[in-house]
XYZ file of C-alpha atoms in Angstrom:
569
model
C 20.995 0.420 -19.342
C 23.461 2.998 -18.021
C 22.152 6.373 -16.890
C 23.356 9.400 -18.914
C 25.680 11.188 -16.446
C 25.113 14.803 -15.390
C 28.259 16.945 -15.375
C 27.021 19.635 -13.005
C 24.459 19.815 -10.215
C 21.692 21.667 -12.033
C 17.891 21.364 -12.161
C 18.067 18.348 -14.473
C 20.496 16.649 -12.077
C 18.021 17.248 -9.223
C 15.276 15.657 -11.311
C 17.480 12.706 -12.237
C 18.662 12.181 -8.666
C 15.131 12.190 -7.270
C 13.930 9.706 -9.880
C 16.871 7.354 -9.355
C 16.454 7.558 -5.578
C 12.795 6.633 -5.832
C 13.512 3.614 -8.008
C 16.373 2.487 -5.766
C 14.267 2.811 -2.618
C 11.493 0.916 -4.352
C 13.885 -1.985 -4.914
C 15.311 -1.808 -1.382
C 12.045 -1.076 0.456
C 11.319 -4.561 1.771
C 14.905 -5.148 2.870
C 15.028 -1.827 4.733
C 11.633 -2.517 6.323
C 12.906 -5.907 7.507
C 15.929 -4.501 9.394
C 13.943 -1.685 11.046
C 14.502 -2.242 14.779
C 15.201 1.306 16.012
C 13.672 3.466 17.414
C 10.630 1.177 17.037
C 10.608 -2.215 15.341
C 7.521 -1.438 13.279
C 8.980 -2.544 9.941
C 8.152 0.549 7.881
C 11.355 2.590 7.467
C 11.867 1.571 3.840
C 8.245 2.319 2.996
C 8.369 5.683 4.797
C 11.529 6.724 2.963
C 9.992 5.679 -0.354
C 6.836 7.733 0.275
C 8.900 10.752 1.353
C 10.972 10.689 -1.833
C 7.859 9.979 -3.899
C 6.419 13.274 -2.664
C 9.686 15.045 -3.527
C 9.637 13.577 -7.033
C 6.048 14.748 -7.589
C 6.979 18.302 -6.556
C 10.031 18.412 -8.833
C 8.054 17.050 -11.777
C 5.396 19.704 -11.172
C 8.039 22.452 -11.423
C 9.343 21.035 -14.694
C 5.797 20.757 -16.046
C 5.157 24.406 -15.180
C 8.182 25.428 -17.262
C 7.180 23.540 -20.377
C 6.918 25.832 -23.426
C 6.463 25.280 -27.108
C 9.422 23.401 -28.549
C 10.212 26.172 -31.026
C 9.961 29.069 -28.609
C 13.133 31.181 -28.442
C 12.986 31.416 -24.635
C 12.528 27.708 -24.096
C 14.109 26.566 -20.843
C 13.513 24.693 -17.640
C 13.521 25.628 -13.967
C 16.565 27.034 -12.196
C 18.582 25.014 -9.716
C 17.014 27.009 -6.869
C 13.504 26.220 -8.076
C 14.257 22.520 -8.485
C 15.908 22.004 -5.080
C 13.239 24.159 -3.441
C 10.533 21.950 -4.900
C 12.429 18.816 -3.853
C 12.726 20.039 -0.278
C 9.119 21.227 -0.055
C 7.768 17.998 -1.519
C 9.778 15.917 0.942
C 8.660 18.123 3.835
C 4.935 17.827 3.191
C 5.169 14.139 2.333
C 7.593 12.993 5.054
C 6.627 9.764 6.788
C 8.020 8.339 9.998
C 11.161 9.174 11.918
C 13.642 8.460 9.104
C 11.484 10.074 6.423
C 11.232 13.243 8.479
C 15.015 13.352 8.959
C 15.567 12.728 5.242
C 13.249 15.663 4.492
C 15.448 17.893 6.650
C 18.599 16.608 4.944
C 17.131 17.580 1.582
C 16.008 20.915 2.960
C 19.512 21.567 4.290
C 20.976 20.910 0.852
C 18.355 23.136 -0.755
C 19.199 26.023 1.589
C 22.782 26.040 0.305
C 22.078 25.310 -3.349
C 19.089 27.651 -3.508
C 21.111 30.491 -2.012
C 23.097 30.635 -5.248
C 20.268 32.713 -6.708
C 19.806 32.487 -10.466
C 22.898 30.328 -10.933
C 22.085 27.528 -13.348
C 24.293 24.987 -11.613
C 26.867 24.264 -8.960
C 29.999 22.130 -8.991
C 31.931 20.014 -6.495
C 32.596 22.717 -3.855
C 28.907 23.682 -3.801
C 27.857 20.062 -3.354
C 30.340 19.659 -0.484
C 28.863 22.664 1.316
C 25.332 21.366 0.724
C 26.132 17.953 2.224
C 27.760 19.555 5.270
C 24.836 21.888 5.931
C 22.364 19.021 5.399
C 24.017 16.879 8.074
C 24.177 19.778 10.542
C 20.567 20.865 10.042
C 19.240 17.301 10.379
C 21.099 16.862 13.673
C 19.669 20.144 14.967
C 16.135 18.996 14.083
C 16.334 15.957 16.370
C 15.673 16.679 20.041
C 18.112 14.035 21.310
C 20.515 12.849 18.590
C 21.642 9.225 18.912
C 24.790 7.829 17.327
C 24.515 4.723 15.191
C 21.562 6.162 13.285
C 20.980 7.994 10.009
C 22.435 11.127 11.665
C 25.788 9.378 12.091
C 25.718 8.195 8.490
C 24.893 11.706 7.213
C 27.748 13.252 9.215
C 30.177 10.653 7.884
C 29.095 11.387 4.319
C 29.727 15.100 4.834
C 33.102 14.430 6.475
C 34.228 12.229 3.596
C 33.083 14.798 1.021
C 35.002 17.556 2.809
C 38.258 15.805 1.992
C 37.695 15.817 -1.773
C 38.702 18.678 -4.076
C 37.028 17.512 -7.250
C 33.891 17.608 -9.358
C 30.383 16.553 -8.360
C 30.986 12.924 -9.302
C 34.051 12.681 -7.069
C 32.335 14.446 -4.163
C 29.253 12.230 -4.471
C 31.331 9.042 -4.570
C 33.343 10.108 -1.516
C 30.133 10.891 0.376
C 28.679 7.519 -0.590
C 31.790 5.582 0.486
C 31.971 7.493 3.768
C 28.302 6.837 4.467
C 28.631 3.152 3.565
C 31.553 2.690 5.966
C 29.665 4.509 8.739
C 26.608 2.335 8.132
C 28.705 -0.809 8.580
C 29.806 0.510 11.976
C 26.325 1.297 13.325
C 25.833 -2.054 15.133
C 28.820 -1.209 17.316
C 27.225 2.103 18.306
C 23.654 0.997 19.031
C 23.117 -2.153 21.144
C 19.720 -2.982 19.663
C 21.309 -3.206 16.203
C 24.108 -5.417 17.490
C 21.643 -7.788 19.154
C 19.632 -8.051 15.939
C 22.724 -8.403 13.767
C 21.649 -5.610 11.396
C 22.705 -2.110 10.406
C 20.537 0.969 10.955
C 17.553 0.982 8.596
C 17.411 4.763 8.176
C 21.144 4.875 7.492
C 20.721 2.104 4.916
C 18.094 4.248 3.226
C 20.418 7.272 3.133
C 23.216 5.164 1.615
C 20.711 4.104 -1.052
C 19.899 7.760 -1.807
C 23.603 8.662 -1.984
C 24.216 5.741 -4.345
C 21.597 7.317 -6.609
C 23.513 10.615 -6.367
C 26.672 8.849 -7.573
C 24.714 7.332 -10.474
C 23.386 10.783 -11.348
C 26.927 12.104 -11.976
C 28.674 8.959 -13.249
C 25.931 7.183 -15.165
C 26.434 3.988 -13.179
C 25.286 2.794 -9.765
C 28.245 2.240 -7.409
C 27.123 -1.253 -6.397
C 24.942 -2.667 -3.609
C 23.781 0.042 -1.243
C 23.881 -2.276 1.746
C 26.912 -2.061 3.993
C 29.278 -5.053 4.160
C 27.787 -6.177 7.481
C 24.154 -6.020 6.381
C 22.549 -9.366 5.744
C 22.186 -10.692 2.239
C 18.598 -11.656 1.429
C 17.541 -14.425 -0.854
C 13.780 -14.275 -0.479
C 10.762 -13.715 1.730
C 11.954 -16.216 4.341
C 15.180 -14.274 4.872
C 13.235 -11.026 5.248
C 10.888 -12.632 7.765
C 13.818 -14.066 9.740
C 15.523 -10.668 9.834
C 12.356 -9.005 11.112
C 12.058 -11.753 13.727
C 15.668 -11.127 14.780
C 14.803 -7.490 15.333
C 11.861 -8.467 17.498
C 14.014 -10.833 19.545
C 16.611 -8.106 19.987
C 13.931 -5.745 21.276
C 12.600 -8.350 23.685
C 16.147 -8.993 24.964
C 16.480 -5.262 25.541
C 13.274 -5.327 27.595
C 14.644 -8.203 29.672
C 17.786 -6.178 30.336
C 15.700 -3.386 31.828
C 15.031 -1.083 28.884
C 11.610 0.520 29.249
C 8.797 0.119 26.778
C 8.373 3.137 24.520
C 5.282 5.305 23.981
C 2.153 3.837 22.402
C 1.542 6.295 19.547
C 3.403 7.921 16.675
C 2.029 11.389 15.935
C 2.910 13.284 12.756
C 1.443 16.510 11.425
C 2.229 19.504 9.267
C 2.165 22.767 11.160
C 1.842 26.374 10.099
C 3.508 28.364 12.878
C 6.056 31.049 13.683
C 9.609 30.169 14.771
C 9.079 31.288 18.368
C 5.967 29.141 18.723
C 7.817 26.121 17.313
C 10.604 26.564 19.866
C 8.012 26.344 22.651
C 6.379 23.380 20.916
C 9.679 21.473 20.900
C 9.932 21.854 24.679
C 6.327 20.793 25.198
C 6.590 17.699 22.998
C 9.979 16.727 24.405
C 8.339 16.495 27.819
C 5.500 14.358 26.439
C 7.463 11.634 24.650
C 10.515 10.693 22.623
C 11.816 10.375 19.031
C 10.995 14.065 18.584
C 11.927 15.494 15.188
C 10.718 18.922 14.053
C 11.829 19.915 10.555
C 11.079 22.774 8.188
C 11.020 26.531 8.479
C 9.646 29.673 6.867
C 6.294 29.096 8.546
C 5.791 25.437 7.569
C 6.960 22.518 9.718
C 6.683 18.755 9.871
C 6.353 17.446 13.429
C 7.080 13.838 14.431
C 6.961 12.430 17.980
C 6.259 9.180 19.865
C 3.898 9.710 22.825
C 1.418 7.938 25.076
C -1.040 10.853 24.926
C -1.686 11.502 21.228
C -4.333 14.099 22.022
C -1.894 16.163 24.069
C 0.625 16.105 21.203
C -1.986 17.412 18.787
C -3.216 19.963 21.331
C 0.334 21.285 21.635
C 0.337 21.796 17.866
C -2.938 23.714 18.059
C -1.460 26.016 20.674
C 1.575 26.643 18.446
C -0.282 27.250 15.174
C -2.424 25.338 12.681
C -1.732 21.600 12.523
C -3.127 19.609 9.597
C -2.603 16.305 7.784
C -2.516 14.763 11.228
C -1.590 11.071 11.324
C -1.719 9.031 14.515
C -0.402 5.474 14.456
C -0.817 3.064 17.333
C 2.167 0.764 17.731
C 0.295 -2.519 17.593
C 1.112 -6.186 17.412
C 4.664 -7.151 16.653
C 6.350 -3.844 17.405
C 8.881 -2.883 20.023
C 6.216 -1.969 22.564
C 4.443 -5.325 22.797
C 5.463 -8.746 23.980
C 3.722 -12.078 24.229
C 2.384 -14.525 21.671
C 1.506 -12.260 18.771
C 2.148 -13.542 15.252
C 5.804 -13.684 14.133
C 6.933 -10.258 12.873
C 7.454 -10.892 9.135
C 4.303 -12.995 8.836
C 1.221 -11.351 7.398
C -2.060 -11.541 9.265
C -4.821 -13.254 7.389
C -7.217 -10.307 7.625
C -7.311 -6.708 8.832
C -9.665 -3.739 8.863
C -8.405 -0.321 7.747
C -10.555 2.698 8.588
C -10.428 6.453 8.011
C -11.567 8.235 11.183
C -12.228 11.941 11.833
C -11.001 12.308 15.428
C -8.454 11.075 17.971
C -11.126 9.560 20.199
C -12.522 7.527 17.338
C -9.005 6.533 16.309
C -8.442 5.081 19.775
C -11.825 3.331 19.666
C -11.170 1.739 16.276
C -7.611 0.823 17.215
C -8.847 -0.820 20.403
C -11.166 -2.935 18.263
C -8.191 -4.105 16.193
C -8.434 -1.781 13.182
C -5.594 0.087 11.497
C -6.615 3.738 11.395
C -5.850 6.800 9.296
C -6.786 10.092 10.952
C -8.489 12.648 8.692
C -9.380 16.245 9.431
C -12.490 17.989 8.047
C -11.561 19.650 4.765
C -8.270 17.744 4.638
C -9.149 14.303 3.243
C -6.351 11.765 2.881
C -4.898 11.083 -0.559
C -5.108 7.647 -2.134
C -1.394 7.148 -1.426
C -2.008 7.592 2.294
C -4.790 5.013 2.161
C -2.515 2.590 0.304
C 0.141 3.102 2.974
C -2.425 2.367 5.702
C -3.370 -0.856 3.902
C 0.296 -1.834 3.687
C 0.777 -0.991 7.351
C -2.015 -3.417 8.260
C 0.302 -6.163 6.921
C -2.486 -8.593 6.019
C -3.388 -10.812 3.082
C -7.015 -9.615 3.177
C -8.137 -6.090 4.054
C -11.573 -4.586 4.617
C -11.432 -0.842 3.877
C -13.850 1.560 5.609
C -13.609 5.132 4.193
C -16.321 6.447 6.567
C -16.988 9.429 4.291
C -19.037 9.642 1.099
C -16.507 12.095 -0.358
C -13.744 9.483 -0.089
C -15.517 6.888 -2.221
C -13.410 7.410 -5.358
C -10.175 7.935 -3.416
C -10.733 4.708 -1.479
C -11.561 2.829 -4.686
C -8.283 3.979 -6.250
C -6.346 2.937 -3.147
C -8.031 -0.472 -3.114
C -7.149 -1.012 -6.757
C -3.512 -0.096 -6.111
C -3.316 -2.464 -3.145
C -4.762 -5.283 -5.251
C -1.912 -4.893 -7.738
C 0.420 -5.614 -4.810
C -1.269 -8.937 -4.126
C -3.525 -7.803 -1.276
C -7.171 -8.856 -1.403
C -9.176 -5.719 -0.610
C -12.903 -5.268 -0.088
C -14.207 -1.699 0.009
C -17.316 -1.165 2.123
C -18.733 2.278 1.182
C -19.362 3.553 4.714
C -20.506 7.175 4.669
C -19.945 7.950 8.362
C -17.770 6.770 11.227
C -20.872 5.441 13.016
C -21.511 3.103 10.094
C -17.898 1.980 10.409
C -18.440 1.276 14.116
C -21.441 -0.910 13.250
C -19.421 -2.785 10.625
C -16.483 -3.292 12.947
C -18.790 -4.634 15.680
C -19.753 -7.663 13.557
C -16.295 -8.258 12.060
C -15.057 -11.832 12.597
C -11.692 -12.677 11.096
C -12.344 -16.416 11.502
C -15.162 -16.318 8.923
C -14.588 -16.694 5.217
C -13.609 -13.337 3.721
C -16.720 -12.970 1.577
C -19.014 -13.843 4.488
C -17.282 -11.341 6.747
C -17.561 -8.583 4.124
C -21.262 -9.310 3.595
C -21.965 -9.196 7.342
C -20.040 -5.938 7.782
C -21.700 -4.372 4.736
C -25.138 -5.335 6.020
C -24.444 -3.868 9.459
C -23.188 -0.612 7.952
C -26.132 -0.394 5.557
C -28.620 -0.957 8.381
C -27.202 2.011 10.308
C -28.739 5.398 9.597
C -26.297 8.204 10.204
C -26.612 11.848 11.161
C -24.469 14.687 12.381
C -24.919 18.010 14.111
C -22.611 20.788 13.011
C -22.390 24.575 12.682
C -22.885 26.405 9.386
C -19.790 28.266 8.234
C -21.619 30.584 5.840
C -25.054 31.587 4.574
C -26.339 29.055 2.063
C -29.326 27.233 0.628
C -30.062 23.785 2.074
C -32.729 21.108 1.698
C -34.289 22.491 4.911
C -34.213 26.138 3.827
C -31.733 29.006 4.094
C -29.175 28.854 6.882
C -27.003 31.662 8.209
C -23.397 31.472 9.381
C -23.418 30.177 12.956
C -26.697 28.265 12.660
C -26.777 24.747 14.076
C -27.477 22.194 11.342
C -28.809 18.662 11.720
C -27.962 16.411 8.766
C -29.617 13.024 8.331
C -28.068 10.605 5.831
C -26.085 13.489 4.352
C -28.924 15.986 3.836
C -29.715 19.013 6.027
C -32.953 18.187 7.850
C -33.003 20.665 10.768
C -31.827 24.265 11.183
C -31.791 25.800 14.651
C -29.921 27.850 17.208
C -29.482 25.407 20.082
C -27.260 22.320 19.802
C -29.278 20.198 22.238
C -32.601 21.056 20.598
C -31.358 20.348 17.077
C -29.769 17.075 18.225
C -32.980 15.972 19.931
C -35.043 16.748 16.823
C -32.622 14.796 14.649
C -32.726 11.833 17.020
C -36.528 11.834 17.158
C -36.804 11.832 13.372
C -34.347 8.966 13.086
C -36.048 6.855 15.761
C -39.497 7.462 14.233
C -38.558 4.780 11.723
C -37.518 2.395 14.510
C -34.223 1.357 16.003
C -32.619 -0.737 18.713
C -29.303 1.000 19.381
C -28.285 4.670 19.309
C -24.598 5.526 18.965
C -23.514 9.048 19.940
C -20.018 10.346 19.179
C -19.446 13.662 20.917
C -16.946 16.138 19.455
C -14.737 18.165 21.791
C -16.513 21.414 20.808
C -19.955 20.116 21.801
C -21.467 20.977 25.204
C -20.937 18.023 27.537
C -24.590 18.205 28.591
C -25.780 17.228 25.094
C -25.002 13.538 25.489
C -26.662 13.411 28.933
C -29.743 15.152 27.525
C -30.038 12.732 24.611
C -29.469 9.653 26.764
C -32.244 10.770 29.119
C -34.550 11.410 26.176
C -33.996 7.916 24.797
C -34.598 6.321 28.232
C -37.850 8.218 28.689
C -39.340 8.044 25.178
C -37.856 4.894 23.637
C -37.828 2.180 26.282
C -36.506 -0.637 24.092
C -33.603 1.374 22.681
C -30.082 1.276 24.120
C -27.594 4.150 23.921
C -23.793 4.128 23.782
C -21.684 7.306 23.947
C -18.115 7.828 22.736
C -15.802 10.834 22.852
C -14.606 11.603 19.334
C -12.149 14.403 20.046
C -11.505 16.965 17.310
C -13.776 15.341 14.737
C -15.231 18.382 12.978
C -18.896 17.729 13.708
C -20.282 18.573 17.137
C -22.088 15.246 17.230
C -22.291 12.076 15.161
C -25.393 9.921 15.525
C -25.998 6.356 14.431
C -29.238 4.390 14.724
C -29.278 0.640 14.156
């Protein structure tokens, strides 16, 4: 059914464009994922673009919902163009995923800066859209530390160039931009060797062409045809997608043989509240740490994306610049551009994977080293169900064991598991309440066992692990152990406050003694970066002296919120 065309670029056109883009990216997601070979062949560009636009759609819909009034009201009306594009840009910014998603967020922000500057104007026409596309391309290029031709930046510039040559309405400008972008996309293999070796066009550019095709449909009522460029492969099924992903992997390996260096091990993304001057210093710091640096945003809110070997240093740089949150650290694992050897073929799903939510960088590295796919969560900033679903997808397995590692995430994890099941993934949710329970579950995980047997063994190990934490009270409040004051050290056992004190080591020792009074064979200590380093030594010595048959293992958790996590098995 043909879309009802929009004559002008107004708030309703923004809403229509976002919705059409989301549906188009949903249809193209797997194909775009399959041709993702640059900057890292991790097969998630289509998914990242979809999630970025999904966040933009949610923000635009929220603005329209806020403007709903009674049907018969004399002042009935919707949001202004400025409100709609502002919401679109903000939603994309806070929901941006990956390198291409972050650049797309800046493209949308660049458009919003031009369209929103028109004040209370209800709409804009062709000339306004031309200016918006030009500013979008320029601002996206400025956001990337080292722009590379043959990428989405090239495609965006070509779209703006083509639009500049049209003196017409929004439909004509949009079609010119789309055709210019499509032609530029077809040329990307000649600009980037890794694309030429793989025989594919740039995945991020393909995504932008898809979004521009939706813009054409917004103003004409009809999609302009296949979004893929003439030189992109035509897919007929899962085997074609798998072969294309494999071609990307082979192209990357050939690049390694020709002397190209392996890239960094981690992708780090976070939102950042910071001043412009601090962000300028942050760009320099991160540029020295890694590559694929993209910093987008403004007006005090930024989205930071970088590939590094030292994820902790990248986060620490954000802390020095302002307040980072919604931190996501992804380890480039099997089948990406940074590994070689005999891993499974890139388009083939693993039989089983473990996905875990972890509260600190140290724990993320520990879980990742044990083979899990991790999602980093900050205290007070729990991940949404959509982020958990994305982590499950990223695991790329037929069967997934999900470890939320937080009692407060039980319902969120259940919703994510249900969503993943609708996509054909078999998901088992183990209701771990702490990261130490997740460690115990992961220790007995055996992918060679039958799925049900593995889940039972992991559930039993988690359930047999008592958990505790030592933290600092933020305010005066009533607890199960009495009244605490702000700054008091609290010892929580199995989620309830059991000890209130003033000294971290003393409270930790009391907590450990109470836990071991019921027996135990192994103590797991996860030390937060704010805890005194002597605490772990003190507790290890106490266990050696008072509990001869008990072993102790200590991990560094990084910025995990709690001073100390304790597990007793």
